[in-house]
mmCIF file of C-alpha atoms in Angstrom:
data_model
loop_
_atom_site.group_PDB
_atom_site.id
_atom_site.type_symbol
_atom_site.label_atom_id
_atom_site.label_comp_id
_atom_site.label_asym_id
_atom_site.label_seq_id
_atom_site.Cartn_x
_atom_site.Cartn_y
_atom_site.Cartn_z
ATOM 1 C CA UNK A 28 -8.062 -5.076 -12.496
ATOM 2 C CA UNK A 29 -11.551 -4.938 -14.226
ATOM 3 C CA UNK A 30 -12.362 -2.118 -11.951
ATOM 4 C CA UNK A 31 -9.295 0.219 -12.687
ATOM 5 C CA UNK A 32 -9.931 -0.454 -16.422
ATOM 6 C CA UNK A 33 -13.982 0.535 -16.255
ATOM 7 C CA UNK A 34 -12.727 3.587 -14.336
ATOM 8 C CA UNK A 35 -9.950 4.721 -16.846
ATOM 9 C CA UNK A 36 -12.230 3.909 -19.635
ATOM 10 C CA UNK A 37 -14.856 6.279 -18.510
ATOM 11 C CA UNK A 38 -12.265 8.902 -17.371
ATOM 12 C CA UNK A 39 -10.991 8.855 -20.857
ATOM 13 C CA UNK A 40 -14.270 9.412 -22.609
ATOM 14 C CA UNK A 41 -15.497 11.910 -20.330
ATOM 15 C CA UNK A 42 -12.410 14.003 -19.796
ATOM 16 C CA UNK A 43 -9.981 12.857 -22.719
ATOM 17 C CA UNK A 44 -7.532 11.686 -20.392
ATOM 18 C CA UNK A 45 -4.928 9.241 -21.948
ATOM 19 C CA UNK A 46 -3.109 6.883 -19.399
ATOM 20 C CA UNK A 47 -0.817 5.148 -21.687
ATOM 21 C CA UNK A 48 -1.315 1.709 -20.061
ATOM 22 C CA UNK A 49 0.104 -0.085 -23.162
ATOM 23 C CA UNK A 50 3.531 0.532 -21.970
ATOM 24 C CA UNK A 51 5.822 0.332 -18.833
ATOM 25 C CA UNK A 52 8.255 2.980 -18.679
ATOM 26 C CA UNK A 53 11.758 2.177 -17.302
ATOM 27 C CA UNK A 54 12.724 2.730 -13.737
ATOM 28 C CA UNK A 55 15.799 4.231 -12.735
ATOM 29 C CA UNK A 56 17.913 3.405 -10.004
ATOM 30 C CA UNK A 57 20.687 5.986 -8.846
ATOM 31 C CA UNK A 58 23.540 4.878 -6.735
ATOM 32 C CA UNK A 59 25.279 6.977 -4.043
ATOM 33 C CA UNK A 60 28.409 7.379 -6.231
ATOM 34 C CA UNK A 61 26.239 8.916 -8.871
ATOM 35 C CA UNK A 62 25.968 6.062 -11.174
ATOM 36 C CA UNK A 63 22.379 5.517 -12.981
ATOM 37 C CA UNK A 64 20.859 2.233 -13.895
ATOM 38 C CA UNK A 65 17.813 2.197 -16.190
ATOM 39 C CA UNK A 66 15.367 -0.785 -16.525
ATOM 40 C CA UNK A 67 12.477 -2.583 -15.178
ATOM 41 C CA UNK A 68 12.567 -3.497 -11.355
ATOM 42 C CA UNK A 69 11.496 -7.364 -11.292
ATOM 43 C CA UNK A 70 12.337 -7.786 -7.737
ATOM 44 C CA UNK A 71 13.172 -5.790 -4.570
ATOM 45 C CA UNK A 72 13.419 -6.673 -1.217
ATOM 46 C CA UNK A 73 14.996 -5.496 2.022
ATOM 47 C CA UNK A 74 18.714 -6.351 0.882
ATOM 48 C CA UNK A 75 18.898 -5.884 -2.928
ATOM 49 C CA UNK A 76 17.193 -5.000 -6.071
ATOM 50 C CA UNK A 77 17.023 -6.863 -9.336
ATOM 51 C CA UNK A 78 16.825 -4.631 -12.399
ATOM 52 C CA UNK A 79 16.062 -6.232 -16.047
ATOM 53 C CA UNK A 80 18.061 -4.456 -18.404
ATOM 54 C CA UNK A 81 18.270 -4.866 -22.610
ATOM 55 C CA UNK A 82 21.278 -7.170 -21.726
ATOM 56 C CA UNK A 83 19.988 -9.021 -18.779
ATOM 57 C CA UNK A 84 19.365 -8.836 -14.898
ATOM 58 C CA UNK A 85 21.500 -6.572 -12.904
ATOM 59 C CA UNK A 86 21.608 -7.338 -9.131
ATOM 60 C CA UNK A 87 22.283 -4.237 -6.993
ATOM 61 C CA UNK A 88 22.651 -4.095 -3.210
ATOM 62 C CA UNK A 89 20.222 -1.867 -1.576
ATOM 63 C CA UNK A 90 22.419 -0.324 0.841
ATOM 64 C CA UNK A 91 24.222 1.407 -2.153
ATOM 65 C CA UNK A 92 21.397 3.069 -3.471
ATOM 66 C CA UNK A 93 20.835 6.774 -2.954
ATOM 67 C CA UNK A 94 17.257 7.014 -4.526
ATOM 68 C CA UNK A 95 14.824 4.810 -6.767
ATOM 69 C CA UNK A 96 12.655 6.683 -9.408
ATOM 70 C CA UNK A 97 9.680 4.899 -11.319
ATOM 71 C CA UNK A 98 9.119 5.801 -14.865
ATOM 72 C CA UNK A 99 6.416 8.650 -14.152
ATOM 73 C CA UNK A 100 8.505 10.207 -11.523
ATOM 74 C CA UNK A 101 5.593 9.548 -9.144
ATOM 75 C CA UNK A 102 7.152 6.887 -6.723
ATOM 76 C CA UNK A 103 10.446 8.288 -5.399
ATOM 77 C CA UNK A 104 11.907 6.825 -1.851
ATOM 78 C CA UNK A 105 15.546 7.849 -0.816
ATOM 79 C CA UNK A 106 17.202 4.925 0.680
ATOM 80 C CA UNK A 107 18.946 7.120 3.668
ATOM 81 C CA UNK A 108 15.483 7.640 4.911
ATOM 82 C CA UNK A 109 15.302 4.241 6.361
ATOM 83 C CA UNK A 110 15.553 4.112 10.091
ATOM 84 C CA UNK A 111 15.204 0.975 12.215
ATOM 85 C CA UNK A 112 13.149 3.119 14.418
ATOM 86 C CA UNK A 113 10.483 4.136 11.899
ATOM 87 C CA UNK A 114 8.291 2.270 9.405
ATOM 88 C CA UNK A 115 9.490 2.852 5.728
ATOM 89 C CA UNK A 116 7.680 5.626 3.724
ATOM 90 C CA UNK A 117 4.774 4.399 1.903
ATOM 91 C CA UNK A 118 6.318 4.705 -1.500
ATOM 92 C CA UNK A 119 9.135 2.501 -0.854
ATOM 93 C CA UNK A 120 6.310 -0.064 0.067
ATOM 94 C CA UNK A 121 4.288 0.401 -2.612
ATOM 95 C CA UNK A 122 7.744 0.063 -4.880
ATOM 96 C CA UNK A 123 8.571 -3.115 -2.960
ATOM 97 C CA UNK A 124 5.042 -4.449 -3.725
ATOM 98 C CA UNK A 125 5.023 -3.795 -7.268
ATOM 99 C CA UNK A 126 7.933 -6.191 -7.531
ATOM 100 C CA UNK A 127 6.192 -9.022 -5.712
ATOM 101 C CA UNK A 128 4.820 -11.567 -8.156
ATOM 102 C CA UNK A 129 2.203 -12.585 -6.001
ATOM 103 C CA UNK A 130 0.553 -9.288 -6.087
ATOM 104 C CA UNK A 131 -1.682 -9.124 -9.124
ATOM 105 C CA UNK A 132 -3.434 -5.966 -8.425
ATOM 106 C CA UNK A 133 -2.953 -2.931 -6.147
ATOM 107 C CA UNK A 134 -5.083 0.573 -6.069
ATOM 108 C CA UNK A 135 -6.370 3.213 -4.084
ATOM 109 C CA UNK A 136 -9.820 2.860 -2.245
ATOM 110 C CA UNK A 137 -11.195 5.356 0.108
ATOM 111 C CA UNK A 138 -10.292 4.561 3.888
ATOM 112 C CA UNK A 139 -12.949 2.851 6.094
ATOM 113 C CA UNK A 140 -13.974 4.877 8.935
ATOM 114 C CA UNK A 141 -12.829 3.500 12.095
ATOM 115 C CA UNK A 142 -14.631 4.812 15.005
ATOM 116 C CA UNK A 143 -12.959 2.258 17.781
ATOM 117 C CA UNK A 144 -9.761 0.829 19.212
ATOM 118 C CA UNK A 145 -6.066 1.660 18.504
ATOM 119 C CA UNK A 146 -6.605 2.963 15.241
ATOM 120 C CA UNK A 147 -9.724 5.134 15.999
ATOM 121 C CA UNK A 148 -9.562 8.545 14.322
ATOM 122 C CA UNK A 149 -6.124 7.934 12.726
ATOM 123 C CA UNK A 150 -6.166 9.264 8.986
ATOM 124 C CA UNK A 151 -4.510 6.773 6.492
ATOM 125 C CA UNK A 152 -4.119 5.555 2.900
ATOM 126 C CA UNK A 153 -5.929 2.529 2.051
ATOM 127 C CA UNK A 154 -5.094 0.160 -0.999
ATOM 128 C CA UNK A 155 -6.970 -2.863 -2.307
ATOM 129 C CA UNK A 156 -4.541 -5.505 -2.821
ATOM 130 C CA UNK A 157 -5.538 -8.174 -5.088
ATOM 131 C CA UNK A 158 -9.373 -9.412 -4.719
ATOM 132 C CA UNK A 159 -9.738 -9.700 -1.110
ATOM 133 C CA UNK A 160 -6.558 -7.724 0.441
ATOM 134 C CA UNK A 161 -5.757 -4.547 1.885
ATOM 135 C CA UNK A 162 -2.897 -2.498 2.943
ATOM 136 C CA UNK A 163 -3.309 0.699 5.211
ATOM 137 C CA UNK A 164 -0.571 3.119 5.944
ATOM 138 C CA UNK A 165 -1.771 5.316 9.225
ATOM 139 C CA UNK A 166 -0.586 8.701 9.853
ATOM 140 C CA UNK A 167 2.078 10.587 7.841
ATOM 141 C CA UNK A 168 2.725 8.631 4.806
ATOM 142 C CA UNK A 169 6.238 9.508 4.677
ATOM 143 C CA UNK A 170 6.718 8.274 8.481
ATOM 144 C CA UNK A 171 3.913 6.134 9.045
ATOM 145 C CA UNK A 172 2.630 5.611 12.514
ATOM 146 C CA UNK A 173 1.156 2.060 11.524
ATOM 147 C CA UNK A 174 1.494 -0.333 8.271
ATOM 148 C CA UNK A 175 -1.586 -2.951 8.302
ATOM 149 C CA UNK A 176 -2.315 -5.687 5.579
ATOM 150 C CA UNK A 177 -5.536 -7.504 6.104
ATOM 151 C CA UNK A 178 -7.470 -10.050 4.282
ATOM 152 C CA UNK A 179 -11.287 -10.640 4.093
ATOM 153 C CA UNK A 180 -10.510 -14.188 2.133
ATOM 154 C CA UNK A 181 -11.312 -17.461 3.918
ATOM 155 C CA UNK A 182 -9.270 -20.898 3.870
ATOM 156 C CA UNK A 183 -6.509 -21.458 1.341
ATOM 157 C CA UNK A 184 -6.553 -17.862 0.241
ATOM 158 C CA UNK A 185 -6.128 -16.317 3.466
ATOM 159 C CA UNK A 186 -3.257 -18.803 4.031
ATOM 160 C CA UNK A 187 -1.685 -17.318 0.965
ATOM 161 C CA UNK A 188 -2.292 -14.003 1.834
ATOM 162 C CA UNK A 189 -0.751 -14.361 5.343
ATOM 163 C CA UNK A 190 2.168 -15.954 4.174
ATOM 164 C CA UNK A 191 2.574 -12.842 1.683
ATOM 165 C CA UNK A 192 1.892 -10.251 4.690
ATOM 166 C CA UNK A 193 4.616 -11.596 6.895
ATOM 167 C CA UNK A 194 7.193 -11.949 4.602
ATOM 168 C CA UNK A 195 6.476 -8.371 3.203
ATOM 169 C CA UNK A 196 6.219 -6.885 6.733
ATOM 170 C CA UNK A 197 9.548 -8.794 8.117
ATOM 171 C CA UNK A 198 11.441 -7.458 5.154
ATOM 172 C CA UNK A 199 11.292 -4.349 7.044
ATOM 173 C CA UNK A 200 12.421 -5.673 10.518
ATOM 174 C CA UNK A 201 16.255 -5.185 11.114
ATOM 175 C CA UNK A 202 16.744 -6.846 14.243
ATOM 176 C CA UNK A 203 16.643 -10.414 14.893
ATOM 177 C CA UNK A 204 15.178 -10.511 18.045
ATOM 178 C CA UNK A 205 12.384 -8.504 17.068
ATOM 179 C CA UNK A 206 11.944 -10.510 13.741
ATOM 180 C CA UNK A 207 11.613 -13.843 15.987
ATOM 181 C CA UNK A 208 9.229 -11.827 17.918
ATOM 182 C CA UNK A 209 7.280 -11.027 15.010
ATOM 183 C CA UNK A 210 6.951 -14.729 13.824
ATOM 184 C CA UNK A 211 6.041 -15.931 16.948
ATOM 185 C CA UNK A 212 2.576 -13.922 16.659
ATOM 186 C CA UNK A 213 -0.435 -16.710 16.811
ATOM 187 C CA UNK A 214 -2.109 -16.129 13.830
ATOM 188 C CA UNK A 215 -5.340 -16.592 15.453
ATOM 189 C CA UNK A 216 -4.592 -13.346 17.163
ATOM 190 C CA UNK A 217 -2.205 -11.600 19.622
ATOM 191 C CA UNK A 218 0.020 -8.768 19.978
ATOM 192 C CA UNK A 219 3.590 -8.358 21.250
ATOM 193 C CA UNK A 220 6.043 -5.474 21.651
ATOM 194 C CA UNK A 221 9.776 -5.425 19.834
ATOM 195 C CA UNK A 222 11.147 -1.883 21.260
ATOM 196 C CA UNK A 223 9.107 1.016 20.317
ATOM 197 C CA UNK A 224 6.958 -0.936 18.273
ATOM 198 C CA UNK A 225 3.758 -3.576 18.375
ATOM 199 C CA UNK A 226 3.223 -6.326 16.451
ATOM 200 C CA UNK A 227 -0.602 -7.252 16.156
ATOM 201 C CA UNK A 228 -2.558 -9.651 14.861
ATOM 202 C CA UNK A 229 -6.358 -9.100 14.795
ATOM 203 C CA UNK A 230 -8.771 -12.148 13.766
ATOM 204 C CA UNK A 231 -11.876 -11.362 11.587
ATOM 205 C CA UNK A 232 -14.264 -11.799 14.831
ATOM 206 C CA UNK A 233 -12.966 -8.640 16.672
ATOM 207 C CA UNK A 234 -15.486 -5.578 16.156
ATOM 208 C CA UNK A 235 -13.139 -3.407 14.547
ATOM 209 C CA UNK A 236 -11.954 -5.997 11.942
ATOM 210 C CA UNK A 237 -14.995 -5.589 9.728
ATOM 211 C CA UNK A 238 -14.882 -9.240 9.025
ATOM 212 C CA UNK A 239 -11.076 -9.464 7.914
ATOM 213 C CA UNK A 240 -7.757 -10.678 9.268
ATOM 214 C CA UNK A 241 -5.094 -7.978 10.146
ATOM 215 C CA UNK A 242 -1.556 -7.867 10.636
ATOM 216 C CA UNK A 243 0.205 -4.646 11.784
ATOM 217 C CA UNK A 244 3.169 -2.943 13.080
ATOM 218 C CA UNK A 245 2.687 0.213 14.674
ATOM 219 C CA UNK A 246 4.243 2.943 17.042
ATOM 220 C CA UNK A 247 1.409 3.775 19.712
ATOM 221 C CA UNK A 248 3.517 7.395 20.062
ATOM 222 C CA UNK A 249 3.265 8.334 16.416
ATOM 223 C CA UNK A 250 -0.448 6.916 16.557
ATOM 224 C CA UNK A 251 -1.485 9.293 19.418
ATOM 225 C CA UNK A 252 -0.001 12.456 17.394
ATOM 226 C CA UNK A 253 -1.467 11.451 14.027
ATOM 227 C CA UNK A 254 -5.210 11.055 15.813
ATOM 228 C CA UNK A 255 -7.550 13.674 14.647
ATOM 229 C CA UNK A 256 -11.111 15.096 15.917
ATOM 230 C CA UNK A 257 -14.206 13.598 14.762
ATOM 231 C CA UNK A 258 -14.934 16.479 12.072
ATOM 232 C CA UNK A 259 -11.593 16.192 10.444
ATOM 233 C CA UNK A 260 -11.810 12.365 10.402
ATOM 234 C CA UNK A 261 -14.822 12.103 8.574
ATOM 235 C CA UNK A 262 -14.073 14.112 5.685
ATOM 236 C CA UNK A 263 -11.130 11.732 4.980
ATOM 237 C CA UNK A 264 -13.211 8.290 5.490
ATOM 238 C CA UNK A 265 -16.207 6.574 4.554
ATOM 239 C CA UNK A 266 -18.433 4.096 6.327
ATOM 240 C CA UNK A 267 -17.514 0.667 5.887
ATOM 241 C CA UNK A 268 -20.816 -0.330 3.940
ATOM 242 C CA UNK A 269 -20.010 2.525 1.396
ATOM 243 C CA UNK A 270 -16.869 0.752 0.295
ATOM 244 C CA UNK A 271 -17.563 -3.165 0.601
ATOM 245 C CA UNK A 272 -20.078 -5.593 0.791
ATOM 246 C CA UNK A 273 -20.578 -7.730 3.968
ATOM 247 C CA UNK A 274 -18.298 -10.047 2.673
ATOM 248 C CA UNK A 275 -15.619 -7.676 2.104
ATOM 249 C CA UNK A 276 -15.829 -7.621 -1.556
ATOM 250 C CA UNK A 277 -15.719 -3.904 -3.038
ATOM 251 C CA UNK A 278 -19.283 -2.583 -3.831
ATOM 252 C CA UNK A 279 -19.725 -2.853 -7.659
ATOM 253 C CA UNK A 280 -20.580 0.123 -9.487
ATOM 254 C CA UNK A 281 -19.006 2.745 -6.784
ATOM 255 C CA UNK A 282 -15.734 3.022 -8.979
ATOM 256 C CA UNK A 283 -16.295 6.440 -9.788
ATOM 257 C CA UNK A 284 -18.009 7.654 -6.507
ATOM 258 C CA UNK A 285 -14.867 6.382 -4.927
ATOM 259 C CA UNK A 286 -12.620 8.077 -7.547
ATOM 260 C CA UNK A 287 -14.287 11.229 -6.672
ATOM 261 C CA UNK A 288 -14.027 10.721 -3.129
ATOM 262 C CA UNK A 289 -10.487 10.200 -3.461
ATOM 263 C CA UNK A 290 -9.733 13.032 -5.180
ATOM 264 C CA UNK A 291 -11.647 15.189 -2.315
ATOM 265 C CA UNK A 292 -10.300 13.803 0.698
ATOM 266 C CA UNK A 293 -6.446 13.749 -0.633
ATOM 267 C CA UNK A 294 -7.216 17.427 -1.457
ATOM 268 C CA UNK A 295 -8.318 17.929 1.942
ATOM 269 C CA UNK A 296 -5.565 15.938 3.630
ATOM 270 C CA UNK A 297 -2.437 16.581 1.434
ATOM 271 C CA UNK A 298 -3.537 19.719 -0.605
ATOM 272 C CA UNK A 299 -2.911 17.514 -3.663
ATOM 273 C CA UNK A 300 -3.308 14.267 -5.316
ATOM 274 C CA UNK A 301 -0.646 11.563 -4.634
ATOM 275 C CA UNK A 302 0.294 11.175 -8.314
ATOM 276 C CA UNK A 303 -0.077 6.960 -8.011
ATOM 277 C CA UNK A 304 -3.445 5.430 -8.352
ATOM 278 C CA UNK A 305 -2.395 1.876 -8.463
ATOM 279 C CA UNK A 306 -0.820 -1.145 -11.035
ATOM 280 C CA UNK A 307 -2.199 -4.350 -11.906
ATOM 281 C CA UNK A 308 -0.654 -7.277 -14.159
ATOM 282 C CA UNK A 309 -2.335 -7.901 -17.612
ATOM 283 C CA UNK A 310 -2.882 -11.393 -19.103
ATOM 284 C CA UNK A 311 0.938 -11.857 -20.004
ATOM 285 C CA UNK A 312 2.094 -11.044 -16.469
ATOM 286 C CA UNK A 313 2.999 -7.559 -17.718
ATOM 287 C CA UNK A 314 3.007 -4.848 -15.166
ATOM 288 C CA UNK A 315 0.958 -1.809 -15.932
ATOM 289 C CA UNK A 316 1.023 1.159 -13.761
ATOM 290 C CA UNK A 317 -1.770 3.709 -13.454
ATOM 291 C CA UNK A 318 -0.981 7.138 -12.440
ATOM 292 C CA UNK A 319 -3.499 9.176 -10.345
ATOM 293 C CA UNK A 320 -5.219 11.618 -13.059
ATOM 294 C CA UNK A 321 -7.436 14.501 -11.696
ATOM 295 C CA UNK A 322 -10.616 14.572 -13.342
ATOM 296 C CA UNK A 323 -10.498 18.453 -13.638
ATOM 297 C CA UNK A 324 -7.088 18.116 -16.206
#
């Protein structure tokens, strides 16, 4: 949270940018029959949404939802895009993480350069989760080839993250047999196939783990199609030691450099900024959404 605030204060001072972090605007849920509900999404999973409204909580069946818009219109997903043979769009996953009380902060960071293994040269969006975690979305963010969660923590903190990561990814697995396969993975490292997807856990000791524990769901065919040549890939990534210390902690005093790199790399990849930088919970556990603002504005 401190890193986000420092960055915002700098941008506000240098560029006159105002983020309006003192308020959280309402979410909008649009049903398939055209009904619209406004409020604050306080919980979301694969089956339902709990929307806090002025008169109380409303439980909404997710199968009846056409789309969800967050307050600044930067996070939108369409329910009919969810396909059991595909990973969910990245904005849907961010929306669900935003409603998870275990996630206290979440913001985009530069993608670490991966030069070996099954994820080599695949472009991806990378996000810091709390103090020691990371979520990565590989390939086309709207139709991901791989979704990966990892943690540089150890001991009890790692165990809590493993619980969070497995529960989160399991929410997108619709088949009972695939779900059983997923939960049968050895937390110390293993991979298993379920249909077109591969479920994989990598321990911190593997050479391409960078000292973190990782769990991922990926489609090898989509990964192969998304892979870039070295020159293209290097424009979108940074070496590990320019992002984190050896223990996995984000490097101090690099927020502004990382922000500049993200602006350049996102423009190179998408031709525009994603519109969403992150969120955090304040001291009162109130959710604060941080938009992605260009310093050129």
